[in-house]
Amino acid sequence: DAGITQSPRHKVTETGTPVTLRCHQTENHRYMYWYRQDPGHGLRLIHYSYGVKDTDKGEVSDGYSVSRSKTEDFLLTLESATSSQTSVYFCAISELVKGPSAFFGQGTRLTVV
Amino acid sequence: AQTVTQSQPEMSVQEAETVTLSCTYDTSESDYYLFWYKQPPSRQMILVIRQEAYKQQNATENRFSVNFQKAAKSFSLKISDSQLGDAAMYFCAYSDMKTSYDKVIFGPGTSLSVIP
């Protein structure tokens, strides 16, 4: 398995509170991604990073921010959690050396009550 | 915008039989990649097979093979000799070659059950 660790694996939080999810990789891959998975939608890209301090928005970025201060860490922050952000969040990494082929972490189940 | 459609929300197959999962996509690009990902109950996303659009030959990976019809924009996954461990959600996904990152677009998924 690719060296990707997400933390926490499960979290329950209250509406209006800030939440930070962490993705840590040991593969030294350049690209890192945050997706959310919801029934009927598959996975949708929230934000991605193409290098340290280089990030950009995906298709469902509203309400989320990210930071990447080191190659190995990519943080996803929900500034003020809402019930619509209850989801399973996946981190992924890729290198694009031989074409796209993302490797995924094990996911974080976030429940906003 | 590119889209990926999986018209079968749920499917079932008898153990040891063959099943085909359907996927269609829409794109105006000529060069792109297509993928099938498997998500078992453990939630881990596992890359099953990848197809480059410029390659005419269909990709195969052990019991998994694809039927890639570029003109029809169809990319089905065939699982032969189905095993209980094949029970999972299967996602079809697309990525073109023009973006500078892995912009992967996923379909909604097909839940596959394997009947002993």
XYZ file of C-alpha atoms in Angstrom:
229
model
C 0.000 0.000 0.000
C 1.090 3.554 -0.704
C 2.172 5.343 2.476
C -0.815 7.552 3.159
C -2.218 8.106 6.623
C -5.335 10.064 7.419
C -6.202 11.290 10.882
C -8.530 11.076 12.569
C -10.338 8.093 11.074
C -13.625 9.059 12.698
C -14.853 12.326 14.156
C -18.103 13.707 15.469
C -18.311 17.458 15.843
C -20.906 20.120 16.473
C -22.256 22.572 13.955
C -20.241 25.777 13.888
C -17.005 24.345 15.205
C -13.772 24.306 13.193
C -12.402 20.929 12.167
C -9.033 19.973 10.688
C -8.307 16.699 8.953
C -4.751 15.630 8.315
C -3.208 13.673 5.481
C 0.359 12.441 5.790
C 2.341 10.702 3.035
C 5.697 8.982 3.031
C 5.960 8.627 -0.771
C 7.303 12.123 -1.497
C 4.635 12.552 -4.189
C 4.169 16.033 -5.533
C 0.382 16.041 -5.836
C -2.069 15.669 -2.980
C -5.855 15.831 -3.048
C -8.855 15.978 -0.775
C -12.103 14.347 -1.913
C -15.443 13.873 -0.262
C -17.622 10.838 -0.862
C -21.390 11.013 -0.663
C -23.991 8.453 -1.753
C -24.962 8.869 -5.393
C -22.075 11.222 -6.124
C -18.989 9.067 -6.066
C -15.956 11.092 -5.045
C -15.764 14.829 -5.649
C -12.616 16.902 -5.501
C -12.507 19.574 -2.787
C -8.972 20.967 -3.102
C -5.659 19.811 -4.423
C -2.008 20.726 -4.030
C 0.774 20.625 -6.607
C 3.584 21.515 -4.241
C 4.453 23.096 -0.923
C 2.236 26.149 -0.436
C 0.712 25.590 -3.888
C -2.969 24.722 -3.701
C -6.084 25.210 -5.789
C -9.815 24.628 -5.617
C -11.707 21.621 -6.844
C -15.385 21.361 -7.720
C -16.805 21.485 -4.162
C -14.467 23.841 -2.332
C -16.971 26.147 -0.615
C -16.616 25.982 3.180
C -13.197 24.303 3.019
C -9.626 25.539 3.142
C -6.331 23.673 2.841
C -2.706 24.141 3.677
C 0.492 22.394 2.713
C 3.548 23.600 4.564
C 5.541 20.407 3.997
C 5.622 17.930 1.128
C 4.317 15.154 3.326
C 1.365 16.911 4.982
C -1.873 18.258 3.519
C -4.452 19.666 5.908
C -8.141 20.161 5.210
C -9.999 22.638 7.426
C -13.693 23.165 7.788
C -13.827 26.704 9.118
C -17.313 26.339 10.602
C -18.717 22.845 10.191
C -22.240 22.399 8.849
C -24.437 19.319 8.646
C -24.011 19.286 4.844
C -20.334 18.564 5.426
C -21.126 15.234 7.039
C -19.308 12.892 4.685
C -16.402 10.533 4.220
C -13.233 12.401 3.301
C -10.424 10.844 1.309
C -6.923 12.044 0.784
C -5.059 10.924 -2.344
C -1.577 11.331 -3.755
C -0.082 11.012 -7.222
C 3.112 11.714 -9.086
C 2.009 11.776 -12.730
C 5.298 10.250 -13.855
C 3.561 7.560 -15.870
C 0.193 9.150 -16.183
C -2.455 9.738 -13.541
C -2.914 7.048 -10.960
C -3.997 8.301 -7.590
C -3.452 6.316 -4.406
C -5.970 6.862 -1.652
C -5.880 6.964 2.109
C -8.370 4.990 4.161
C -10.805 7.835 4.620
C -12.144 9.872 7.516
C -15.792 9.636 8.472
C -16.909 13.050 9.702
C -20.299 13.576 11.310
C -21.518 17.095 12.033
C -24.386 17.176 14.546
C -17.458 19.406 -18.815
C -16.581 15.776 -18.551
C -19.063 13.453 -16.899
C -19.054 9.792 -15.948
C -22.248 7.767 -15.742
C -22.827 4.377 -14.182
C -26.397 3.356 -14.879
C -26.469 0.318 -12.581
C -26.638 1.376 -8.920
C -26.671 -2.256 -7.787
C -25.778 -5.587 -9.327
C -25.404 -9.136 -8.122
C -23.574 -12.191 -9.420
C -23.316 -15.814 -8.418
C -19.956 -16.925 -7.152
C -17.745 -18.235 -10.000
C -19.898 -16.536 -12.646
C -19.031 -13.534 -14.813
C -20.465 -10.061 -14.394
C -20.110 -6.879 -16.428
C -20.398 -3.407 -14.950
C -21.270 -0.578 -17.311
C -19.799 2.877 -17.577
C -20.226 5.665 -20.085
C -18.493 9.000 -20.158
C -18.678 12.245 -22.007
C -15.658 14.197 -23.171
C -14.484 16.223 -26.119
C -10.867 15.199 -25.553
C -9.098 12.547 -27.603
C -6.416 11.626 -25.090
C -7.419 10.556 -21.612
C -7.322 7.788 -19.046
C -10.116 5.653 -17.701
C -10.103 3.757 -14.439
C -12.047 1.296 -12.378
C -11.693 1.604 -8.612
C -12.955 -0.922 -6.099
C -14.139 0.099 -2.634
C -14.753 -2.855 -0.295
C -16.512 -2.437 3.055
C -13.161 -1.451 4.564
C -13.621 1.823 2.644
C -10.176 1.617 1.023
C -10.140 2.835 -2.590
C -8.242 0.312 -4.697
C -7.223 0.882 -8.309
C -8.364 -2.185 -10.243
C -7.486 -1.335 -13.814
C -6.433 1.588 -15.961
C -6.889 2.180 -19.700
C -5.132 4.765 -21.858
C -7.477 6.045 -24.553
C -4.794 5.993 -27.252
C -4.291 2.267 -26.765
C -6.595 0.102 -28.840
C -5.961 -3.014 -26.802
C -8.270 -3.531 -23.866
C -6.553 -3.610 -20.469
C -6.641 -6.775 -18.405
C -5.586 -7.505 -14.848
C -5.997 -11.146 -13.814
C -9.775 -11.789 -13.598
C -10.608 -8.188 -14.459
C -10.823 -6.924 -18.010
C -12.372 -3.970 -19.749
C -14.258 -3.446 -22.962
C -13.220 -0.010 -24.159
C -15.306 1.401 -26.991
C -13.859 4.837 -27.686
C -16.347 5.916 -30.336
C -19.255 4.953 -28.126
C -17.532 6.415 -25.041
C -18.143 3.217 -23.178
C -15.852 1.535 -20.662
C -17.281 -1.615 -19.085
C -15.589 -3.837 -16.513
C -15.856 -7.616 -16.737
C -15.145 -9.693 -13.664
C -14.630 -13.371 -14.426
C -14.890 -16.240 -11.947
C -16.422 -13.913 -9.345
C -15.279 -14.406 -5.770
C -16.825 -13.370 -2.475
C -14.022 -10.847 -2.054
C -15.181 -9.040 -5.184
C -18.230 -7.726 -3.322
C -17.711 -3.977 -3.189
C -18.609 -0.619 -4.659
C -17.037 -0.114 -8.058
C -16.342 3.342 -9.382
C -15.606 4.220 -12.968
C -13.397 7.295 -13.328
C -11.953 9.546 -16.017
C -8.897 11.765 -16.223
C -7.744 13.732 -19.234
C -4.147 14.491 -20.137
C -4.399 18.240 -20.455
C -4.603 19.134 -16.790
C -1.425 19.478 -14.792
C -2.798 17.396 -11.974
C -4.793 14.238 -11.486
C -8.205 15.712 -12.176
C -10.104 12.484 -11.767
C -13.842 12.549 -12.275
C -15.758 9.704 -10.670
C -19.051 8.100 -11.534
C -21.643 7.487 -8.803
C -20.672 3.853 -8.343
C -22.173 0.372 -8.691
C -22.649 -1.800 -5.634
C -21.777 -5.413 -6.495
C -23.005 -8.297 -4.375
C -21.608 -11.809 -4.775
C -23.997 -14.634 -3.951
C -22.415 -17.817 -2.582
